[in-house]
Short mmCIF file of C-alpha atoms and ligand atoms in Angstrom, two decimals:
data_model
loop_
_atom_site.label_atom_id
_atom_site.label_comp_id
_atom_site.label_asym_id
_atom_site.label_seq_id
_atom_site.Cartn_x
_atom_site.Cartn_y
_atom_site.Cartn_z
CA MET A 110 -110.99 188.27 172.13
CA THR A 111 -113.37 191.17 171.75
CA MET A 112 -114.77 192.49 168.57
CA GLU A 113 -112.36 195.36 168.58
CA GLN A 114 -109.62 193.34 169.46
CA GLN A 115 -110.19 191.08 166.41
CA LEU A 116 -111.07 193.96 164.28
CA ARG A 117 -107.37 195.60 165.39
CA GLU A 118 -106.06 192.10 164.49
CA ARG A 119 -107.49 191.71 161.18
CA ALA A 120 -106.17 195.42 160.61
CA ILE A 121 -102.87 194.91 161.40
CA GLU A 122 -102.71 191.31 159.37
CA THR A 123 -104.13 193.45 156.40
CA ILE A 124 -101.35 196.02 156.48
CA ARG A 125 -98.69 193.46 157.36
CA ASN A 126 -99.93 191.39 154.11
CA ASN A 127 -99.46 194.48 151.98
CA ASP A 128 -95.97 195.43 153.19
CA GLN A 129 -93.16 195.07 150.61
CA GLY A 130 -90.36 195.69 153.30
CA SER A 131 -90.23 199.30 153.22
CA TYR A 132 -93.52 200.47 151.68
CA THR A 133 -96.93 199.41 151.35
CA ILE A 134 -98.89 198.40 148.53
CA PRO A 135 -102.71 199.91 148.64
CA SER A 136 -103.88 196.73 147.70
CA ALA A 137 -102.68 193.41 146.07
CA GLY A 138 -103.47 193.04 142.04
CA LEU A 139 -105.20 196.56 141.35
CA TYR A 140 -102.35 198.82 143.01
CA PRO A 141 -98.80 196.94 143.08
CA PHE A 142 -96.63 200.02 143.84
CA GLN A 143 -96.40 202.58 146.20
CA TRP A 144 -98.93 205.30 145.98
CA ASN A 145 -97.93 208.93 147.87
CA TRP A 146 -101.04 209.65 150.02
CA ASP A 147 -102.20 206.02 150.31
CA SER A 148 -98.51 205.56 152.22
CA CYS A 149 -98.76 208.60 154.25
CA LEU A 150 -102.15 207.59 155.81
CA VAL A 151 -100.88 203.93 156.03
CA ALA A 152 -98.45 205.41 158.51
CA LEU A 153 -100.85 206.60 160.90
CA GLY A 154 -101.71 202.81 161.03
CA PHE A 155 -98.18 201.73 161.44
CA ALA A 156 -98.00 204.28 164.29
CA ARG A 157 -100.33 202.37 166.27
CA PHE A 158 -98.08 199.12 166.34
CA ASP A 159 -94.69 199.54 164.67
CA ARG A 160 -93.26 203.18 164.82
CA LYS A 161 -90.22 202.72 163.23
CA ARG A 162 -92.14 201.12 160.03
CA ALA A 163 -94.43 204.08 160.16
CA TRP A 164 -91.62 206.60 159.58
CA GLN A 165 -89.89 204.12 157.10
CA GLU A 166 -93.30 204.27 154.81
CA ILE A 167 -92.73 207.84 154.53
CA GLU A 168 -88.83 208.00 153.99
CA THR A 169 -89.43 205.34 151.45
CA LEU A 170 -91.79 207.50 149.83
CA PHE A 171 -89.70 210.66 149.77
CA LYS A 172 -87.01 208.59 147.81
CA GLY A 173 -89.19 209.26 144.83
CA GLN A 174 -89.18 213.05 145.29
CA TRP A 175 -88.17 214.72 142.36
CA ALA A 176 -85.28 217.14 142.00
CA ASN A 177 -87.90 220.20 141.48
CA GLY A 178 -89.60 219.06 144.75
CA MET A 179 -92.40 216.99 143.51
CA VAL A 180 -93.18 213.68 145.42
CA PRO A 181 -95.46 211.46 142.73
CA SER A 182 -98.31 209.96 142.84
CA ILE A 183 -96.93 206.44 142.34
CA ILE A 184 -93.50 204.92 142.59
CA PHE A 185 -92.77 201.83 140.29
CA TRP A 186 -90.73 200.11 142.82
CA ALA A 187 -91.61 196.55 141.50
CA ASP A 188 -90.74 195.11 138.18
CA VAL A 189 -94.50 193.79 137.48
CA ASP A 190 -96.53 194.44 134.57
CA ASP A 191 -99.68 194.25 135.58
CA TYR A 192 -100.63 197.87 136.00
CA PHE A 193 -102.11 200.13 133.44
CA PRO A 194 -100.84 202.85 132.87
CA GLY A 195 -97.50 201.34 133.64
CA LYS A 196 -93.78 203.32 133.88
CA ASP A 197 -93.23 203.28 130.14
CA VAL A 198 -96.47 205.18 129.70
CA TRP A 199 -95.33 207.79 132.05
CA ASP A 200 -91.87 207.79 131.23
CA SER A 201 -90.48 209.87 134.18
CA ARG A 202 -86.64 209.29 133.31
CA THR A 203 -86.06 209.37 136.98
CA ASP A 204 -84.53 206.42 139.14
CA PRO A 205 -86.99 205.30 140.70
CA ALA A 206 -89.37 205.36 137.91
CA THR A 207 -92.60 207.15 138.75
CA ALA A 208 -95.94 209.05 137.64
CA GLY A 209 -95.39 212.55 136.38
CA HIS A 210 -97.81 214.11 138.51
CA SER A 211 -98.44 214.50 142.76
CA GLN A 212 -101.17 213.95 144.89
CA PRO A 213 -102.90 215.17 147.87
CA PRO A 214 -99.64 216.34 150.05
CA VAL A 215 -101.00 214.79 153.41
CA ALA A 216 -97.42 214.00 154.35
CA ALA A 217 -96.85 216.82 156.69
CA SER A 218 -99.70 216.48 158.53
CA VAL A 219 -98.97 212.65 159.23
CA VAL A 220 -95.42 213.60 160.05
CA TRP A 221 -96.80 216.28 162.80
CA SER A 222 -99.34 213.78 164.13
CA MET A 223 -96.74 211.33 164.59
CA LEU A 224 -94.17 213.98 166.10
CA GLN A 225 -97.03 215.30 168.75
CA GLU A 226 -96.87 211.79 170.42
CA GLY A 227 -93.41 212.54 170.67
CA ILE A 228 -91.45 209.12 170.94
CA VAL A 229 -87.55 209.16 171.31
CA ASP A 230 -86.13 209.19 167.70
CA ASP A 231 -88.86 210.94 166.15
CA LYS A 232 -87.57 214.08 166.43
CA GLU A 233 -84.38 212.84 164.58
CA ARG A 234 -86.53 211.39 161.92
CA ALA A 235 -88.80 214.68 161.42
CA ALA A 236 -85.46 216.45 161.20
CA VAL A 237 -83.92 214.72 158.35
CA LEU A 238 -87.62 214.75 156.37
CA PHE A 239 -87.98 218.54 157.16
CA PRO A 240 -86.48 220.14 154.01
CA LYS A 241 -88.01 217.56 151.83
CA LEU A 242 -91.38 218.27 153.23
CA LEU A 243 -90.65 221.74 152.64
CA SER A 244 -89.33 221.74 149.29
CA TYR A 245 -92.40 219.30 148.31
CA HIS A 246 -94.90 222.17 149.48
CA ASP A 247 -92.42 225.02 147.80
CA TRP A 248 -93.09 223.02 144.40
CA TYR A 249 -96.90 222.80 144.96
CA HIS A 250 -96.98 226.52 145.44
CA LYS A 251 -94.60 227.60 142.67
CA CYS A 252 -95.71 225.21 139.84
CA ARG A 253 -99.40 224.33 141.03
CA ASP A 254 -100.01 228.29 141.45
CA PRO A 255 -97.32 230.12 139.71
CA ASP A 256 -99.15 233.30 139.61
CA GLY A 257 -99.31 233.15 143.20
CA THR A 258 -103.12 233.43 143.30
CA GLY A 259 -103.55 231.26 146.55
CA LEU A 260 -105.30 228.47 144.67
CA VAL A 261 -103.27 225.81 143.53
CA ALA A 262 -104.12 223.51 140.76
CA ILE A 263 -104.34 220.25 139.88
CA THR A 264 -103.40 219.16 136.23
CA HIS A 265 -104.84 215.56 136.05
CA PRO A 266 -107.71 214.52 138.17
CA TRP A 267 -105.83 211.58 139.33
CA GLU A 268 -103.75 214.13 141.13
CA SER A 269 -106.74 214.91 143.20
CA GLY A 270 -106.61 211.31 144.10
CA ARG A 271 -110.54 211.36 143.73
CA ASP A 272 -110.41 210.52 139.91
CA ASN A 273 -113.92 210.63 138.46
CA SER A 274 -115.39 212.81 140.88
CA PRO A 275 -118.39 214.99 139.19
CA ASP A 276 -116.40 218.20 140.52
CA TRP A 277 -114.90 217.94 137.20
CA ASP A 278 -117.40 216.41 134.80
CA ASP A 279 -117.33 219.88 132.76
CA ALA A 280 -113.74 220.44 132.56
CA MET A 281 -113.46 216.61 131.43
CA ALA A 282 -116.37 217.14 128.68
CA ASN A 283 -114.25 220.19 127.52
CA ILE A 284 -111.00 217.78 126.66
CA LYS A 285 -110.41 216.86 123.18
CA VAL A 286 -109.13 213.19 122.98
CA ASP A 287 -105.93 212.57 121.47
CA GLU A 288 -106.76 210.95 117.99
CA ASP A 289 -103.86 208.79 117.94
CA LEU A 290 -104.85 207.12 121.37
CA GLY A 291 -105.28 204.13 119.84
CA ASP A 292 -106.15 200.76 121.61
CA TYR A 293 -105.18 200.18 125.31
CA GLN A 294 -106.29 197.77 127.75
CA ARG A 295 -107.06 198.74 131.05
CA LYS A 296 -106.16 196.42 133.78
CA ASP A 297 -108.43 197.67 136.63
CA LEU A 298 -111.36 196.15 134.86
CA GLN A 299 -109.83 192.63 135.60
CA HIS A 300 -109.62 193.28 139.48
CA VAL A 301 -113.39 195.51 139.66
CA ASP A 302 -116.39 195.30 137.81
CA SER A 303 -116.74 198.06 135.61
CA ASP A 304 -119.82 199.64 137.40
CA ALA A 305 -117.61 200.59 140.05
CA ARG A 306 -114.75 202.02 138.17
CA PRO A 307 -114.38 205.47 135.81
CA THR A 308 -115.96 204.92 132.40
CA LYS A 309 -114.24 204.90 129.17
CA GLU A 310 -114.87 208.25 128.25
CA HIS A 311 -113.06 209.19 131.26
CA TYR A 312 -110.34 206.64 130.66
CA ASP A 313 -109.48 208.27 127.13
CA ARG A 314 -109.31 211.61 128.85
CA TYR A 315 -107.18 210.65 131.43
CA LEU A 316 -104.85 209.34 128.91
CA THR A 317 -104.78 212.30 126.67
CA LEU A 318 -103.67 214.29 129.69
CA VAL A 319 -100.79 211.75 130.31
CA ASN A 320 -99.65 211.81 126.84
CA PHE A 321 -99.23 215.66 126.81
CA GLY A 322 -97.32 215.50 130.33
CA ARG A 323 -95.01 213.27 128.74
CA LYS A 324 -94.45 215.06 125.59
CA CYS A 325 -93.36 218.06 127.46
CA ARG A 326 -91.10 215.88 129.59
CA TRP A 327 -93.49 216.46 132.60
CA ASP A 328 -92.45 220.40 132.62
CA PRO A 329 -94.62 221.79 135.34
CA MET A 330 -94.80 225.33 133.91
CA GLU A 331 -95.16 224.18 130.52
CA ILE A 332 -98.26 221.85 131.79
CA TYR A 333 -99.86 224.97 133.85
CA ALA A 334 -99.93 226.86 130.91
CA ASN A 335 -101.06 224.74 128.06
CA ASN A 336 -102.68 221.51 129.89
CA GLN A 337 -106.50 220.86 128.61
CA PHE A 338 -107.33 220.46 132.07
CA LEU A 339 -106.88 222.88 134.96
CA VAL A 340 -108.93 222.75 137.95
CA VAL A 341 -108.52 223.73 141.46
CA ASP A 342 -109.94 220.74 143.62
CA PRO A 343 -111.11 221.79 147.16
CA GLY A 344 -109.28 218.37 148.19
CA VAL A 345 -105.84 219.14 147.24
CA GLN A 346 -106.31 222.81 148.36
CA PHE A 347 -107.46 222.14 151.70
CA ILE A 348 -105.33 219.29 152.27
CA LEU A 349 -102.38 221.56 151.40
CA LEU A 350 -103.47 224.37 153.44
CA ARG A 351 -104.26 221.85 156.49
CA ALA A 352 -100.35 220.42 155.42
CA ASP A 353 -99.04 224.08 155.52
CA ARG A 354 -100.20 224.80 158.86
CA ASP A 355 -98.69 221.40 160.24
CA LEU A 356 -95.38 221.82 158.67
CA LEU A 357 -95.43 225.55 160.20
CA ALA A 358 -95.81 223.42 163.84
CA ILE A 359 -92.85 221.24 162.60
CA ALA A 360 -90.58 224.15 162.11
CA GLU A 361 -91.46 225.70 165.42
CA PHE A 362 -90.68 222.38 166.97
CA LEU A 363 -87.79 222.05 165.36
CA GLY A 364 -86.51 225.11 165.65
CA GLU A 365 -86.22 225.77 161.80
CA GLN A 366 -87.01 229.40 162.03
CA ASP A 367 -85.52 230.14 158.41
CA ALA A 368 -88.87 228.48 157.18
CA VAL A 369 -91.16 229.96 159.34
CA ALA A 370 -91.97 233.03 157.31
CA GLN A 371 -92.27 231.37 154.25
CA ILE A 372 -94.79 228.90 155.66
CA LYS A 373 -96.92 231.65 157.04
CA GLU A 374 -96.96 233.32 153.45
CA TRP A 375 -98.43 230.38 152.16
CA ILE A 376 -100.76 229.70 154.67
CA ALA A 377 -102.10 233.69 154.09
CA LEU A 378 -102.27 233.27 150.66
CA ALA A 379 -104.27 230.13 150.60
CA GLU A 380 -106.83 231.30 153.26
CA GLN A 381 -107.45 234.28 150.96
CA GLY A 382 -107.24 232.31 147.62
CA SER A 383 -109.78 229.68 148.92
CA GLU A 384 -112.30 232.30 149.50
CA GLY A 385 -112.43 232.25 145.56
CA LEU A 386 -114.08 228.61 145.99
CA TRP A 387 -116.89 229.74 148.10
CA ASP A 388 -120.71 229.15 147.23
CA GLY A 389 -122.81 231.18 149.52
CA ASP A 390 -125.96 229.47 147.83
CA LEU A 391 -124.50 225.90 148.27
CA GLY A 392 -122.85 226.86 152.04
CA GLY A 393 -119.75 225.51 151.05
CA TYR A 394 -116.62 225.21 148.89
CA CYS A 395 -116.45 223.95 145.68
CA ALA A 396 -114.17 222.95 142.73
CA LYS A 397 -113.33 225.86 140.13
CA ASP A 398 -112.04 225.03 136.46
CA LEU A 399 -109.57 227.66 136.11
CA ARG A 400 -109.58 227.28 132.15
CA THR A 401 -113.29 228.47 132.00
CA GLY A 402 -113.61 230.10 135.29
CA ARG A 403 -116.88 227.93 136.02
CA MET A 404 -117.43 226.75 139.30
CA SER A 405 -118.67 223.22 140.34
CA PRO A 406 -122.61 222.44 140.70
CA GLY A 407 -122.60 220.79 143.57
CA LEU A 408 -120.73 219.93 147.14
CA SER A 409 -118.46 216.94 147.59
CA HIS A 410 -116.79 215.12 150.29
CA ALA A 411 -113.75 217.35 149.41
CA SER A 412 -115.86 220.40 150.13
CA MET A 413 -116.30 218.85 153.86
CA LEU A 414 -112.28 219.44 154.00
CA ALA A 415 -113.04 223.04 154.95
CA TRP A 416 -113.00 222.45 158.84
CA TYR A 417 -109.81 220.32 158.63
CA ALA A 418 -108.07 223.24 156.67
CA GLY A 419 -109.32 225.52 159.48
CA LEU A 420 -111.71 227.25 157.43
CA ALA A 421 -114.96 227.06 159.38
CA GLY A 422 -114.94 230.99 160.28
CA SER A 423 -117.51 231.77 162.75
CA GLU A 424 -119.97 233.82 160.35
CA ARG A 425 -120.13 230.89 158.23
CA LYS A 426 -120.21 227.85 160.99
CA GLU A 427 -123.88 227.54 160.99
CA GLN A 428 -124.23 227.35 157.07
CA MET A 429 -121.39 225.21 156.62
CA ALA A 430 -122.99 222.47 159.44
CA LYS A 431 -126.21 222.65 157.87
CA ALA A 432 -124.71 221.74 154.28
CA ALA A 433 -122.96 218.67 155.95
CA TRP A 434 -125.99 217.53 157.71
CA GLY A 435 -127.54 217.92 154.26
CA MET A 436 -124.94 215.69 152.42
CA LEU A 437 -126.14 213.18 154.83
CA GLU A 438 -129.93 213.07 153.50
CA GLY A 439 -130.50 210.18 151.25
CA VAL A 440 -127.97 208.18 152.27
CA LYS A 441 -127.68 205.78 155.24
CA TYR A 442 -124.04 206.24 155.52
CA GLY A 443 -121.66 209.25 155.27
CA MET A 444 -120.12 210.95 153.92
CA PRO A 445 -121.24 210.36 150.28
CA SER A 446 -118.43 211.33 147.98
CA TRP A 447 -121.13 213.61 145.91
CA LYS A 448 -124.52 214.73 147.33
CA ALA A 449 -127.22 212.11 146.73
CA GLY A 450 -130.39 212.87 144.58
CA THR A 451 -128.11 215.45 142.52
CA GLU A 452 -127.00 215.17 139.13
CA GLY A 453 -123.78 213.17 139.13
CA PHE A 454 -124.47 210.87 141.99
CA GLU A 455 -123.72 207.04 141.46
CA PRO A 456 -123.98 205.28 144.38
CA LYS A 457 -121.45 202.39 143.46
CA ARG A 458 -119.14 204.19 141.10
CA TYR A 459 -115.91 205.11 142.79
CA PHE A 460 -115.83 208.79 143.39
CA ARG A 461 -119.33 209.72 142.23
CA GLY A 462 -121.31 208.80 145.62
CA PRO A 463 -119.30 206.13 147.69
CA VAL A 464 -117.80 206.65 150.83
CA TRP A 465 -114.00 206.49 151.46
CA ALA A 466 -113.03 205.95 154.91
CA ILE A 467 -109.63 208.03 154.24
CA MET A 468 -111.69 211.11 153.46
CA ASN A 469 -114.20 210.55 156.16
CA HIS A 470 -110.91 210.28 158.72
CA MET A 471 -109.78 214.11 157.67
CA ILE A 472 -113.38 215.45 157.81
CA ALA A 473 -114.53 214.23 160.93
CA LYS A 474 -110.97 215.44 162.73
CA GLY A 475 -111.59 218.84 161.12
CA MET A 476 -115.14 218.96 162.58
CA ARG A 477 -114.07 217.73 165.98
CA GLU A 478 -111.09 220.20 166.01
CA GLN A 479 -113.88 222.90 165.26
CA GLY A 480 -116.23 221.54 167.70
CA GLU A 481 -118.78 220.30 165.61
CA ASN A 482 -118.50 217.10 167.60
CA GLU A 483 -122.08 215.71 166.45
CA LEU A 484 -121.21 215.72 162.75
CA ALA A 485 -117.80 213.94 163.73
CA ASP A 486 -119.07 211.20 165.49
CA ARG A 487 -121.50 210.59 162.91
CA ILE A 488 -119.12 210.42 160.13
CA LYS A 489 -116.44 208.57 161.88
CA SER A 490 -118.92 205.78 163.41
CA ASP A 491 -120.53 205.56 159.92
CA ALA A 492 -117.04 204.48 158.78
CA MET A 493 -116.50 202.13 161.32
CA SER A 494 -119.73 200.22 161.04
CA LEU A 495 -118.74 200.07 157.26
CA ILE A 496 -115.77 198.70 158.11
CA ALA A 497 -116.90 196.11 160.76
CA GLU A 498 -119.90 195.05 158.39
CA HIS A 499 -117.84 194.60 155.38
CA GLY A 500 -114.10 194.55 155.90
CA PHE A 501 -111.29 196.86 154.67
CA LYS A 502 -112.74 197.47 151.20
CA GLU A 503 -111.63 200.21 149.08
CA TYR A 504 -115.01 202.25 149.04
CA TYR A 505 -118.85 201.37 150.11
CA ASP A 506 -122.31 202.52 148.66
CA PRO A 507 -123.52 205.07 151.05
CA VAL A 508 -127.05 203.87 150.36
CA THR A 509 -127.00 200.03 150.76
CA GLY A 510 -123.35 199.96 152.66
CA GLU A 511 -121.72 197.24 150.22
CA GLY A 512 -118.11 197.36 149.94
CA SER A 513 -116.67 197.80 146.51
CA GLY A 514 -113.14 198.23 144.65
CA GLY A 515 -109.90 196.72 145.98
CA ASP A 516 -110.12 194.13 148.85
CA SER A 517 -107.68 194.03 151.89
CA PHE A 518 -107.04 197.91 151.33
CA SER A 519 -104.29 199.25 153.68
CA TRP A 520 -105.50 202.74 153.77
CA THR A 521 -108.78 201.27 155.21
CA ALA A 522 -107.28 199.19 157.65
CA ALA A 523 -105.19 201.89 158.96
CA MET A 524 -108.01 204.42 159.45
CA ALA A 525 -109.63 201.78 161.44
CA LEU A 526 -106.76 201.34 163.71
CA ALA A 527 -106.30 205.16 163.89
CA TRP A 528 -109.93 205.60 165.15
CA GLN A 529 -109.81 202.52 167.64
CA ASP A 530 -107.00 204.31 169.59
CA GLY A 531 -109.04 207.60 169.53
CA LYS A 532 -107.06 209.52 166.66
CA ASP A 533 -109.31 211.31 164.65
C1 LIG B 753 -106.76 205.13 143.17
C2 LIG B 753 -107.27 206.45 143.74
C3 LIG B 753 -106.13 206.99 144.48
C4 LIG B 753 -105.61 206.30 145.31
C5 LIG B 753 -105.02 204.98 144.55
C6 LIG B 753 -104.72 204.00 145.16
O1 LIG B 753 -106.14 205.56 141.86
O2 LIG B 753 -108.14 207.39 143.09
O3 LIG B 753 -106.53 207.91 145.29
O4 LIG B 753 -104.21 207.00 145.71
O5 LIG B 753 -106.25 204.32 143.88
O6 LIG B 753 -105.27 203.24 146.31
#
């Protein structure tokens, strides 16, 4: 067997081992339920060897969709008690029990990429999913941007999927921690070294925000109006914009004409809103704190999703590419989640430096589509080297390459499978 074949076999085995039948857990022990963007990206992996199972992964996720359209970040399918904060803390009052907020909405993009391969019953399954995808996007635009500014907010760092990014250090520092938070036991630290996870200062604030959401019964309008944390994450903004474009392609493909005008409006609004994230000095798009109006001080790997969102306009093309190459300075492996050598960079701590294969995947895909092949090649091959040398880890130190966080991680294995098949 060649090295490539071995990697493929191991990737399939990793996903199969995490497969619970109709959904896949991200990693045993650390994450024992279904996570939103994990499942969608894992479907891209399943699509390389079991297409029916790929569709099922997304269909199961949408079984947790709320009546208002939201697709939660976590669905607590299993009755296990080794995750914190668990379903009692969230208290979603839904069946199945879920978390109270969402995650980066990659679902439509994954569905479109599967549809483009066009195999027999894909169209039927996509047609069933379409109204659900539409109502998910509608929820994002209405509930996370109720004033129609073209900028969608996140109401919790967890909603970005990039929990402790320096992008919102300021916004986090402004949160007044609940006095009655009491003692709580973090379960993540039973699995991963504390140096590689968010700090207690951050956890206190994460829980304060969950408590607020629960107290207002997860009413999105109340949360938008009064939550202590309201930030525009370029990650969610760009993933949604990309997903809107892909949803439009699905609508046209399925002949869902009624939805077309609405989706086009969302796209136009988001293109315009995204201008508000541009930082000419940095040559990229940054996060913005909607409570203070302040921009984040640097570029992250989420800024590098601008190509993926279709925003690499010709007048900015060179500046953006220069900034992307700048992100690769001072590290051996790109794309670091935060620029090395700048304040906030911690090469081992989660989203403050480490490389994440899923982010590399979307970044490289966007860059390739926009003709930045050299950058795309570098970002893809760095991730593939990390995977080949260190296995399917949750994330990797960009300086030493050492893998960290959870082991045998589903979406990392899925990205390897997609890349091997030439799917950027
Ligand atoms: C962490 C990550 C999030 C991911 C989840 C499961 O919470 O921040 O992005 O979805 O783990 O992998």
